[in-house]
DNA sequence: CTGTTAGCGCATTCAA
DNA sequence: TTGAATGCGCTAACAG
C-alpha cells in the first residue's frame, strides 16, 4: 500500500479510503490511485485487514469426510448460502476422530474465523458448549442450548419409523435391517424407529434380521451375505443409509435375487446417485442441502448479533422403484 | 498474549518464545506461562503470526463443484498430503465459471495463501501464468511452463483410445459415444481418442452414433434415448464419464436392454460408486486421489524453493462387468 | 535466560 | 479533502 501511495503521490490513508470508500476523495487522486493499483497489480492484504478490523469474513466448517457425498451435499448448501455475503468457508475435516475434531476446531479458532459450522461428528455437546464461549457455533445432528449457538437437527427415530412403516404398509412382515455404527447417534435412532414401527404393527422383533454395518458400501454387501448365510427368511430390507443399500443391492444381484420382485429395499439419505441406481432407490430423503444452507444462514445471523432458534427438520419418504407391495 | 504475560508475570517475548520453542526458558517461567495459557484458554492469533512471518501456512484449492465425487476424490488426496505438514487447505469453488474462477483466485491471493492448486476449470494457461507471478501454482488438467509452477496431467486422448480399443478388442464395431461438453478439453480429447481407435481399426466413423452430454447423469439418460430414437444399431457405448454412464445404464434398464448381454458399456473416471453399480461398471480409472496428493506435494516443494517437474499420469482400464465379448 | 522495541499491512482518529 | 500517527497481536533482532 505504501508503494501504491508513493506511485500515486498520496498518503496511504488516502489509498485506504479509496479502497473502502470510507470518505470522499478528489477525482484526480482517485484516478491516480486506481492507476497505481492496476499498474502494481496490488491486492490488499486481507490478513492485515482482518487483524485490524477484528473480523476475518471467514466461517469454519468442520466436516468429517471430504470424500463423502453425504457431507458434500451439505457443504454445497453452505457454499450457496455464503455466496455473495463476503464470507468464505474454511473447510476442515475431522475424519470421524474426536481428537482430530478438537484439533481442527482449535485451528479454526486460532485462525479467528467469525463462526463455525459443525456437521455431525463425535464431539460431545458439552465440549461444543465450551467452544461456544469463544465463537458462534451452529451444529447439525445434535441439540444444543447456548447464547451464541444453535442446532439444526432431524428426528432420525421418526424417520426410521417412517421407513419401516412404508414397508409394513406394503404388507411386508419379515423386514431385515442393516444398522449403522453403534457410535453414531443417528444410526441408533433410526434403529429405534425400526423397532417401534415393528412393535406397533404387532410384528415380533427378530434379532436374526438385524446386521451391523458401518455406513459404507462394502458393509451393506457383507450384511446381505450374512443374512443369506443365516438362512433367515425376509422379504424386505431397510438399510440405515443409501451407501449400504448400494452394497446390499449388489449382493442381491450377485445371488440373482431381483429387486423389487423378490426383495424390497429402502435406504436412507437420498444421495444424488440414488435416483440413478437400477432400479432407482426408494429412500428417506434428508434435506442435506437445505440444512447446510440454513446452518450457514443461521450462523450469519448469530454473527450479526441476532437471536436464532434451533430447529428440527423432517425426513421425507421418496418412493421410487425398489419397494413393492406384497400380495 | 499481553494478558498471558501479565498473568504469568513475564514479558510477552517470553510467552512467544515458549509458544514457539525459539529459545531456552527457565522451568518456573515456562510453567507459569503454561498455566496462564490454560487458565485464559489462550490461542495464539494466527493472523498476526502470518502477518509477521509472511507465511499463512495455507494453500488455496480451486475446485469447480464441491458436490461432485470427481473433484472430491482429488480433494481427499490433497487433504491427505497436507495432513501433518502444518498447512491447511482453503477450498473455494469456481462453479465452472471463468469469471468466478478469477475472482476466487484473487481472493486466495488477497488472503496471502502460500500456494494454489487449480483443479481443472476453464482458466486459460496464459491467465494462470500471470497469477504465477504472485504465487506458486500447481494445475491439473492442462500443461504449463513457469518458474514457480507445475502441472499434473493425464493423456485423455490415449485414455479415450484405450477405452474404445477395449470395446474393439471385444469384437464390437458399432460403438456409440456419449460426449462430454465441448468446452472441456478433456472431453474433446477423449472423443479424439475414440475416433483414432475407430479409424485404426478400420471402422468407419458414424456421426449418428455420437451424442452430446454434459458430464451429468441426466444427459447420459437422454443420450441413450436419443440413440434409440435415431434407430441406429449399436452393440456398445463409451460414455465420456461415469456419471453419464450411470444415466445411460438407467435408460437401458427402462427399455429392458440388458447389460452386458445386449449392450456393453464403458465409462470414464472410476468414481467410488462405480464398483457398486449393478453390474459393476467397466471404466477407465483416473488416479484422482493420487493426483490430488501429488499436486499438494509438488506445491509444497515449490513453496520450499525446490524445482519440480510437471508430470503426466496414465489412466488405467478397469474391466468389471458391463462389457462383454461379442461372438 | 529475559525484557524492550521495531515493524508486518492496514483502518481510523485526530489535526490540519 | 488529506496526512500523520496509533495500534490490531505477534516475532525477532537487540541489548542486557
XYZ file of C-alpha atoms (C1' of nucleotides) in Angstrom:
686
model
C 0.000 0.000 0.000
C 2.994 2.177 0.782
C 4.101 1.536 -2.745
C 0.746 2.416 -4.257
C 0.656 5.605 -2.245
C 4.125 6.516 -3.378
C 3.427 5.863 -7.051
C 0.168 7.790 -6.896
C 1.772 10.564 -4.904
C -0.671 10.440 -1.997
C -0.666 9.157 1.547
C -1.554 5.616 2.451
C -4.637 6.758 4.278
C -5.973 8.113 1.025
C -5.358 4.785 -0.637
C -7.179 3.060 2.168
C -10.085 5.441 1.859
C -10.401 4.794 -1.837
C -10.181 1.055 -1.348
C -13.001 1.091 1.166
C -14.978 4.098 0.039
C -14.717 5.407 3.573
C -14.578 9.068 2.656
C -14.819 11.427 -0.257
C -11.661 11.789 -2.282
C -10.946 14.158 -5.142
C -11.298 12.825 -8.643
C -7.683 13.284 -9.650
C -6.261 11.472 -6.640
C -8.757 8.699 -7.028
C -7.730 8.240 -10.618
C -4.062 8.314 -9.747
C -4.515 5.717 -7.057
C -6.564 3.445 -9.253
C -3.922 3.653 -11.928
C -1.223 2.813 -9.438
C -3.205 -0.155 -8.165
C -3.680 -1.507 -11.657
C -0.075 -0.891 -12.540
C 1.312 -2.625 -9.485
C -1.252 -5.377 -9.562
C -1.966 -4.528 -5.989
C -4.267 -6.663 -3.890
C -4.997 -5.523 -0.334
C -3.733 -7.912 2.307
C -6.724 -9.484 3.943
C -4.693 -10.690 6.872
C -3.828 -7.188 7.844
C -7.374 -6.050 7.244
C -8.727 -8.802 9.443
C -6.198 -8.133 12.134
C -7.194 -4.523 12.187
C -10.933 -4.938 11.814
C -11.236 -7.916 14.103
C -13.232 -9.875 11.546
C -11.915 -12.397 9.080
C -15.043 -12.789 6.987
C -14.433 -16.487 7.200
C -16.613 -19.204 8.631
C -15.082 -22.507 9.571
C -16.852 -25.678 8.524
C -15.992 -28.897 10.275
C -16.872 -31.837 8.093
C -15.918 -35.462 8.648
C -15.081 -36.756 5.238
C -14.444 -34.637 2.170
C -14.914 -37.709 0.039
C -18.479 -38.419 1.006
C -21.478 -37.202 -0.979
C -23.374 -37.100 2.246
C -21.262 -34.303 3.668
C -20.647 -32.646 0.385
C -24.276 -32.059 -0.328
C -24.472 -30.198 2.954
C -21.335 -28.292 2.065
C -22.932 -27.220 -1.170
C -25.773 -25.716 0.777
C -23.308 -23.859 2.952
C -21.447 -22.657 -0.101
C -24.661 -21.420 -1.662
C -25.713 -19.510 1.436
C -22.306 -17.892 1.756
C -22.096 -16.793 -1.863
C -22.220 -13.012 -2.228
C -22.142 -12.407 1.502
C -18.447 -11.665 1.563
C -17.865 -14.664 3.777
C -15.757 -17.568 2.618
C -15.866 -21.074 4.070
C -12.758 -22.630 5.541
C -13.419 -26.334 5.299
C -11.595 -28.738 7.578
C -12.117 -32.435 8.138
C -12.292 -34.292 11.421
C -12.114 -37.768 9.865
C -14.561 -39.123 12.450
C -11.906 -38.802 15.104
C -12.696 -36.936 18.297
C -9.132 -35.808 18.816
C -8.869 -34.653 15.230
C -12.116 -32.779 15.542
C -10.988 -30.849 18.602
C -7.714 -30.031 16.918
C -9.486 -28.671 13.865
C -11.826 -26.562 15.933
C -8.900 -25.102 17.787
C -7.234 -24.405 14.489
C -10.314 -22.563 13.299
C -10.385 -20.541 16.470
C -6.698 -19.775 16.133
C -7.418 -18.507 12.656
C -10.096 -16.339 14.150
C -12.974 -17.455 11.987
C -16.092 -15.435 12.691
C -18.156 -18.546 13.291
C -18.120 -22.318 12.982
C -20.486 -24.853 11.479
C -20.070 -28.354 12.838
C -21.523 -31.058 10.644
C -22.250 -34.131 12.733
C -19.166 -35.801 14.143
C -18.371 -37.244 17.502
C -17.868 -34.185 19.687
C -19.917 -34.165 22.882
C -22.404 -31.323 23.336
C -20.592 -30.166 26.499
C -17.390 -29.877 24.558
C -19.093 -27.798 21.901
C -20.715 -25.685 24.559
C -17.253 -24.802 25.803
C -16.145 -23.620 22.367
C -19.280 -21.538 22.224
C -17.592 -19.212 24.677
C -15.075 -18.292 22.052
C -17.003 -18.280 18.810
C -20.570 -18.600 17.496
C -21.395 -22.152 16.514
C -24.105 -23.917 14.545
C -24.262 -27.685 14.767
C -26.170 -30.317 12.876
C -27.104 -33.719 14.173
C -27.424 -32.836 17.841
C -29.230 -30.440 20.101
C -27.570 -27.629 21.937
C -28.647 -24.714 24.080
C -26.427 -21.680 24.287
C -26.351 -17.971 23.792
C -24.433 -17.752 20.577
C -25.231 -21.167 19.160
C -27.999 -23.098 17.540
C -28.688 -26.563 16.219
C -30.342 -27.946 13.137
C -31.466 -31.443 13.681
C -33.550 -34.157 12.141
C -35.667 -36.656 14.001
C -33.986 -39.860 12.988
C -36.182 -42.009 15.153
C -39.287 -40.760 13.386
C -37.582 -41.196 10.036
C -36.544 -44.762 10.860
C -40.108 -45.355 11.884
C -41.439 -43.942 8.621
C -39.119 -46.086 6.524
C -40.189 -49.247 8.306
C -43.810 -48.165 8.251
C -43.639 -47.847 4.471
C -42.518 -51.456 4.217
C -45.194 -52.525 6.678
C -47.838 -50.698 4.676
C -46.725 -52.714 1.696
C -47.595 -55.852 3.700
C -44.037 -56.801 4.480
C -43.616 -58.525 7.832
C -40.176 -60.089 7.617
C -38.105 -56.890 7.426
C -34.348 -57.030 7.784
C -32.353 -54.044 8.974
C -28.772 -53.144 8.190
C -27.672 -50.983 11.094
C -25.235 -48.111 11.106
C -22.331 -47.929 13.555
C -23.184 -48.008 17.272
C -21.325 -44.775 17.912
C -23.484 -42.784 15.527
C -26.405 -41.461 17.435
C -28.349 -41.116 14.191
C -27.871 -44.770 13.442
C -29.144 -45.963 16.784
C -32.129 -43.652 16.497
C -33.038 -44.999 13.090
C -32.831 -48.458 14.542
C -35.079 -47.423 17.409
C -37.626 -46.170 14.890
C -37.463 -49.502 13.120
C -38.228 -51.353 16.326
C -41.060 -49.049 17.300
C -42.732 -49.465 13.905
C -42.426 -53.211 14.178
C -43.807 -53.349 17.653
C -46.697 -51.007 16.866
C -47.608 -53.257 13.969
C -47.536 -56.259 16.235
C -44.592 -57.834 14.483
C -42.202 -59.671 16.767
C -38.663 -58.386 16.768
C -36.309 -60.983 15.368
C -32.696 -60.345 16.172
C -31.504 -62.528 13.343
C -32.904 -59.995 10.895
C -30.565 -57.278 12.088
C -26.978 -56.978 10.866
C -24.339 -54.420 11.699
C -22.818 -52.163 9.091
C -20.512 -49.173 9.059
C -22.396 -46.859 6.677
C -20.225 -47.795 3.716
C -20.975 -49.900 0.637
C -18.922 -52.991 1.426
C -20.642 -53.438 4.760
C -24.024 -53.471 3.013
C -22.811 -56.203 0.747
C -21.436 -58.188 3.646
C -24.633 -57.690 5.590
C -26.761 -59.323 2.915
C -24.329 -62.194 2.633
C -24.596 -62.657 6.372
C -28.392 -62.576 6.195
C -28.331 -65.212 3.476
C -25.876 -67.312 5.457
C -28.148 -67.233 8.462
C -30.830 -68.734 6.303
C -33.449 -66.472 7.833
C -36.350 -65.567 5.587
C -37.163 -61.947 4.767
C -38.999 -60.020 2.081
C -37.630 -56.549 2.621
C -34.504 -54.724 3.777
C -34.229 -51.349 5.447
C -30.648 -50.120 5.166
C -29.673 -47.341 7.572
C -28.144 -45.358 4.727
C -28.039 -45.316 0.947
C -24.432 -46.379 0.650
C -25.126 -49.613 2.483
C -28.234 -50.040 0.348
C -25.991 -49.902 -2.722
C -23.844 -52.650 -1.269
C -26.903 -54.702 -0.397
C -28.251 -54.227 -3.874
C -25.066 -55.595 -5.386
C -25.052 -58.630 -3.099
C -28.644 -59.382 -4.083
C -27.734 -59.003 -7.741
C -24.916 -61.498 -7.300
C -27.388 -64.015 -5.956
C -29.857 -63.394 -8.743
C -32.355 -62.012 -6.306
C -34.441 -59.425 -8.082
C -35.413 -56.036 -6.757
C -38.201 -55.308 -6.107
C -39.809 -58.554 -7.354
C -38.142 -60.809 -4.797
C -36.989 -58.371 -2.168
C -37.920 -54.772 -1.406
C -35.167 -52.361 -0.433
C -35.290 -48.966 1.209
C -32.343 -46.747 2.006
C -31.797 -43.549 3.936
C -30.371 -40.131 2.883
C -31.340 -39.916 -0.764
C -27.889 -39.282 -2.116
C -27.825 -37.783 -5.602
C -26.878 -41.111 -7.155
C -29.875 -42.858 -5.636
C -32.093 -41.665 -8.460
C -29.760 -43.440 -10.841
C -29.372 -46.889 -9.400
C -31.136 -49.642 -11.271
C -33.827 -49.597 -10.305
C -33.891 -46.162 -8.662
C -33.790 -46.463 -4.904
C -36.687 -45.849 -2.571
C -35.300 -43.959 0.407
C -35.835 -41.473 3.217
C -34.734 -38.125 1.932
C -32.690 -35.913 4.242
C -32.754 -32.274 3.129
C -28.970 -32.094 3.336
C -28.547 -29.169 1.005
C -31.198 -27.151 2.795
C -29.725 -27.989 6.155
C -26.350 -26.721 5.025
C -27.906 -23.580 3.678
C -29.940 -22.975 6.802
C -26.949 -23.653 9.007
C -24.928 -21.020 7.216
C -27.746 -18.504 7.266
C -28.309 -19.050 10.962
C -24.637 -18.636 11.666
C -24.509 -15.357 9.824
C -27.487 -14.177 11.843
C -25.778 -15.060 15.091
C -22.636 -13.291 13.978
C -24.904 -10.405 13.216
C -25.994 -10.371 16.853
C -29.453 -11.678 16.060
C -31.099 -14.352 18.117
C -31.708 -17.604 16.314
C -33.868 -20.548 17.239
C -32.734 -24.112 16.939
C -34.843 -26.051 14.509
C -35.851 -29.517 13.604
C -36.323 -30.622 10.018
C -38.110 -33.681 8.718
C -37.046 -36.523 6.506
C -39.321 -37.322 3.640
C -40.180 -40.676 2.144
C -39.225 -40.849 -1.509
C -40.879 -43.780 -3.143
C -39.053 -44.965 -6.214
C -38.770 -48.446 -7.590
C -37.086 -50.736 -5.109
C -40.107 -51.363 -2.906
C -43.182 -53.264 -3.910
C -46.449 -54.386 -2.355
C -46.602 -57.948 -1.187
C -49.787 -59.640 -2.312
C -0.662 -12.526 24.749
C -0.293 -9.352 26.761
C -2.766 -10.844 29.149
C -0.954 -14.160 29.408
C 2.304 -12.351 30.041
C 0.700 -10.257 32.730
C -0.893 -13.221 34.492
C 2.330 -15.209 34.337
C 4.353 -12.205 35.390
C 6.715 -12.272 32.433
C 7.185 -10.291 29.228
C 5.369 -11.070 26.059
C 8.534 -12.150 24.307
C 8.944 -14.889 26.845
C 5.455 -16.072 26.087
C 6.257 -16.046 22.400
C 9.426 -17.993 22.993
C 7.617 -20.665 24.918
C 4.894 -20.870 22.298
C 7.430 -21.395 19.547
C 10.269 -23.049 21.409
C 12.533 -20.391 19.968
C 14.856 -20.161 22.953
C 15.555 -21.723 26.306
C 13.384 -20.530 29.138
C 13.622 -21.303 32.826
C 11.408 -24.016 34.218
C 9.455 -21.785 36.571
C 8.562 -19.205 33.966
C 7.633 -21.869 31.468
C 5.320 -23.416 33.997
C 3.807 -20.079 34.911
C 3.162 -19.245 31.298
C 1.653 -22.617 30.525
C -0.648 -22.240 33.489
C -1.703 -18.815 32.350
C -2.373 -20.089 28.838
C -4.521 -22.896 30.149
C -6.314 -20.616 32.550
C -7.116 -17.995 29.955
C -7.855 -20.531 27.251
C -5.433 -18.632 25.106
C -4.964 -19.488 21.465
C -2.318 -17.553 19.530
C -3.737 -15.415 16.750
C -2.659 -16.973 13.505
C -3.494 -13.860 11.580
C -0.945 -11.887 13.469
C 1.570 -14.685 13.199
C 1.087 -14.897 9.461
C 1.287 -11.169 9.054
C 4.549 -11.131 10.880
C 6.097 -14.252 9.426
C 4.936 -13.636 5.886
C 3.531 -17.139 5.597
C -0.030 -18.222 6.192
C 0.550 -21.959 6.183
C -2.464 -22.158 3.928
C -2.762 -23.466 0.407
C -5.682 -22.436 -1.719
C -7.505 -25.096 -3.673
C -9.705 -24.042 -6.549
C -12.254 -26.709 -7.268
C -15.272 -26.413 -9.538
C -18.008 -28.224 -7.717
C -17.921 -29.211 -4.066
C -20.785 -31.575 -4.742
C -19.024 -33.770 -7.226
C -17.268 -37.011 -6.280
C -14.926 -36.377 -9.133
C -13.430 -33.314 -7.513
C -13.789 -34.557 -4.017
C -11.669 -37.592 -4.580
C -8.913 -35.277 -5.701
C -9.533 -33.080 -2.685
C -9.110 -36.087 -0.447
C -5.702 -36.651 -1.922
C -4.819 -33.043 -1.253
C -6.112 -33.311 2.286
C -4.063 -36.423 2.867
C -0.863 -34.857 1.580
C -1.378 -31.760 3.687
C -2.065 -33.642 6.908
C 0.690 -33.157 9.468
C 2.536 -30.622 7.365
C 1.123 -27.665 9.218
C -0.580 -26.480 6.056
C -4.337 -26.255 5.826
C -6.321 -26.179 2.599
C -8.589 -23.248 1.830
C -11.093 -24.695 -0.584
C -13.003 -22.418 -2.932
C -15.256 -23.248 -5.821
C -15.274 -21.715 -9.277
C -18.576 -23.302 -10.353
C -17.258 -23.804 -13.877
C -17.434 -20.073 -14.456
C -14.375 -18.265 -15.738
C -15.256 -15.027 -14.011
C -15.925 -16.827 -10.750
C -12.651 -18.658 -11.031
C -10.636 -15.469 -11.466
C -12.442 -13.904 -8.540
C -11.647 -16.858 -6.309
C -8.014 -16.860 -7.282
C -7.777 -13.174 -6.497
C -9.431 -13.861 -3.170
C -6.868 -16.528 -2.407
C -4.086 -14.152 -3.306
C -5.617 -11.436 -1.167
C -5.634 -13.907 1.685
C -1.988 -14.488 1.002
C -2.109 -18.246 0.661
C 1.351 -19.711 0.242
C 0.374 -21.550 -2.908
C -2.582 -22.515 -5.065
C -3.785 -25.775 -6.544
C -6.105 -25.364 -9.504
C -8.187 -28.414 -10.284
C -9.271 -28.288 -13.914
C -11.622 -25.463 -14.711
C -11.839 -23.063 -17.584
C -8.977 -20.653 -16.949
C -6.629 -20.163 -19.869
C -2.984 -21.124 -19.347
C -1.870 -17.550 -20.050
C -4.141 -16.298 -17.331
C -2.700 -18.794 -14.876
C 0.785 -17.885 -15.970
C 0.054 -14.324 -14.920
C -1.001 -15.398 -11.450
C 2.183 -17.399 -11.239
C 3.990 -14.095 -10.782
C 2.277 -13.662 -7.462
C 2.066 -17.144 -6.021
C 3.263 -20.699 -6.710
C 0.665 -22.702 -8.600
C 0.066 -26.342 -9.428
C -2.583 -27.129 -12.004
C -4.252 -30.310 -13.129
C -5.771 -30.908 -16.498
C -3.512 -28.646 -18.549
C 0.125 -28.059 -19.274
C 2.050 -25.066 -18.088
C 5.619 -23.880 -18.131
C 6.764 -21.448 -15.481
C 9.318 -20.918 -12.798
C 7.189 -21.482 -9.746
C 4.512 -23.692 -11.247
C 3.929 -27.190 -12.445
C 1.211 -29.289 -13.974
C -0.120 -32.753 -13.394
C -1.905 -34.016 -16.395
C -3.404 -37.112 -17.850
C -3.375 -38.068 -21.501
C -7.078 -38.123 -22.186
C -6.648 -38.841 -25.835
C -4.735 -42.009 -25.074
C -7.280 -42.945 -22.450
C -10.187 -42.413 -24.832
C -8.300 -44.546 -27.295
C -7.800 -47.307 -24.723
C -11.472 -47.338 -23.758
C -12.562 -47.687 -27.367
C -9.810 -50.178 -28.041
C -11.144 -52.365 -25.235
C -14.535 -52.480 -26.921
C -12.931 -53.130 -30.287
C -10.920 -56.000 -28.817
C -14.180 -57.475 -27.662
C -15.275 -57.508 -31.302
C -17.607 -54.564 -31.055
C -17.814 -52.492 -34.219
C -20.914 -50.386 -33.723
C -19.725 -48.314 -30.784
C -21.708 -45.306 -29.645
C -20.103 -42.438 -27.787
C -21.663 -40.064 -25.293
C -19.513 -36.957 -25.466
C -18.671 -34.523 -22.724
C -19.157 -30.783 -23.133
C -17.320 -29.082 -25.993
C -15.650 -26.602 -23.679
C -13.930 -29.311 -21.644
C -10.631 -30.003 -23.237
C -10.587 -33.426 -21.584
C -13.868 -34.309 -23.202
C -12.765 -33.392 -26.690
C -9.552 -35.328 -26.203
C -11.379 -38.447 -25.121
C -13.527 -38.094 -28.211
C -10.412 -37.732 -30.345
C -9.080 -40.960 -28.850
C -12.349 -42.668 -29.710
C -12.061 -41.595 -33.324
C -8.439 -42.618 -33.614
C -9.154 -46.092 -32.254
C -12.018 -46.496 -34.685
C -10.030 -45.345 -37.633
C -7.024 -47.521 -36.757
C -9.339 -50.500 -36.581
C -10.734 -49.664 -39.993
C -14.178 -48.875 -38.641
C -15.945 -46.030 -40.391
C -16.904 -43.117 -38.201
C -20.666 -42.796 -37.984
C -21.826 -39.459 -36.721
C -25.206 -40.825 -35.725
C -23.508 -42.878 -33.031
C -22.257 -39.811 -31.224
C -24.460 -37.848 -28.821
C -23.651 -34.811 -26.724
C -23.794 -34.841 -22.961
C -22.820 -32.507 -20.151
C -20.997 -34.936 -17.832
C -24.042 -35.389 -15.589
C -26.386 -38.323 -15.133
C -29.493 -36.956 -16.813
C -27.609 -36.227 -20.004
C -26.476 -39.851 -20.164
C -30.063 -40.950 -19.903
C -31.161 -38.512 -22.565
C -28.301 -39.566 -24.804
C -29.420 -43.181 -24.853
C -32.989 -42.142 -25.536
C -31.726 -40.098 -28.453
C -29.695 -43.023 -29.754
C -32.745 -45.243 -29.572
C -34.866 -42.615 -31.257
C -32.405 -42.397 -34.126
C -32.932 -46.081 -34.668
C -29.245 -46.603 -35.286
C -27.864 -50.003 -34.334
C -25.042 -50.344 -31.821
C -23.659 -53.005 -29.525
C -21.590 -50.903 -27.153
C -21.463 -47.467 -25.559
C -18.445 -45.490 -24.457
C -19.578 -42.743 -22.078
C -17.099 -39.909 -21.563
C -17.541 -40.145 -17.811
C -19.036 -42.438 -15.213
C -21.891 -40.155 -14.283
C -23.222 -40.201 -17.822
C -22.689 -43.960 -17.864
C -24.989 -44.187 -14.845
C -27.634 -42.247 -16.708
C -27.181 -44.413 -19.772
C -27.451 -47.509 -17.668
C -30.778 -46.382 -16.275
C -32.161 -45.584 -19.735
C -31.159 -49.032 -20.932
C -32.796 -50.579 -17.893
C -36.010 -48.723 -18.666
C -36.034 -50.253 -22.118
C -35.309 -53.727 -20.816
C -31.985 -53.753 -22.558
C -29.612 -55.884 -20.535
C -26.044 -55.064 -19.673
C -23.746 -56.577 -20.735
C -25.772 -59.248 -22.570
C -27.374 -56.884 -25.066
C -25.152 -53.827 -24.846
C -21.668 -53.297 -23.448
C -20.981 -50.110 -21.508
C -17.746 -48.468 -20.517
C -17.364 -45.273 -18.500
C -14.529 -42.976 -17.569
C -13.167 -41.862 -14.164
C -13.878 -44.841 -11.942
C -15.785 -42.968 -9.282
C -16.065 -44.801 -5.979
C -19.659 -45.795 -6.670
C -18.762 -47.441 -9.951
C -17.767 -50.644 -8.176
C -21.283 -50.770 -6.796
C -23.495 -50.284 -9.774
C -25.334 -53.368 -10.950
C -23.470 -54.758 -12.600
C -20.228 -53.054 -11.561
C -19.059 -50.659 -14.250
C -16.117 -51.214 -16.553
C -14.309 -47.901 -16.820
C -11.081 -46.010 -17.350
C -9.665 -45.287 -13.943
C -8.243 -41.828 -13.320
C -5.915 -41.796 -10.326
C -7.740 -38.806 -8.875
C -6.690 -39.325 -5.294
C -3.059 -39.751 -6.271
C -3.194 -36.721 -8.486
C -4.500 -34.621 -5.633
C -1.839 -35.954 -3.343
C 0.920 -35.380 -5.861
C -0.354 -31.907 -6.616
C -0.174 -30.953 -2.966
C 3.256 -32.482 -2.513
C 4.576 -30.704 -5.560
C 3.169 -27.422 -4.363
C 4.857 -27.785 -1.008
C 8.111 -28.491 -2.787
C 7.789 -25.362 -4.871
C 6.979 -23.333 -1.790
C 10.075 -24.889 -0.339
C 12.092 -23.409 -3.202
C 12.661 -26.775 -4.827
C 12.358 -27.280 -8.528
C 9.553 -29.549 -9.587
C 8.896 -31.217 -12.891
C 5.499 -31.319 -14.487
C 4.268 -34.836 -14.864
C 1.864 -36.919 -16.817
C -0.090 -39.773 -15.289
C -1.897 -42.563 -17.043
C -5.458 -43.782 -16.924
C -5.921 -47.468 -16.380
C -8.547 -49.758 -17.817
C -10.613 -51.387 -15.087
C -12.549 -54.283 -16.503
C -15.601 -55.108 -14.468
C -18.885 -56.485 -15.636
C -20.548 -54.142 -18.081
C -18.541 -55.142 -21.129
C -18.689 -58.475 -22.850
C -17.141 -60.157 -25.866
C -19.269 -60.309 -28.972
C -19.228 -63.738 -30.511
C 17.933 -16.530 30.193
C 14.848 -12.278 29.677
C 12.802 -7.671 28.550
C 12.412 -3.762 25.169
C 11.431 -2.439 20.745
C 10.513 -2.197 15.900
C 7.704 -3.380 12.423
C 4.294 -6.946 9.359
C -0.076 -4.075 6.262
C -3.866 -1.999 7.124
C -8.042 1.211 9.162
C -9.020 5.089 11.639
C -8.800 9.004 14.850
C -7.217 13.444 15.122
C -5.454 17.580 13.131
C -4.762 20.453 9.567
C -10.355 16.699 1.420
C -5.934 14.981 3.165
C -1.830 13.383 6.016
C 0.400 11.831 10.361
C 0.138 8.872 13.895
C -1.514 4.908 16.509
C -2.381 0.112 17.258
C -4.502 -4.729 15.874
C -1.280 -9.431 18.005
C 2.699 -11.325 17.118
C 8.021 -12.408 16.031
C 12.698 -11.373 16.033
C 16.518 -8.771 16.449
C 18.971 -6.272 20.010
C 20.553 -5.313 24.354
C 21.184 -6.586 28.855
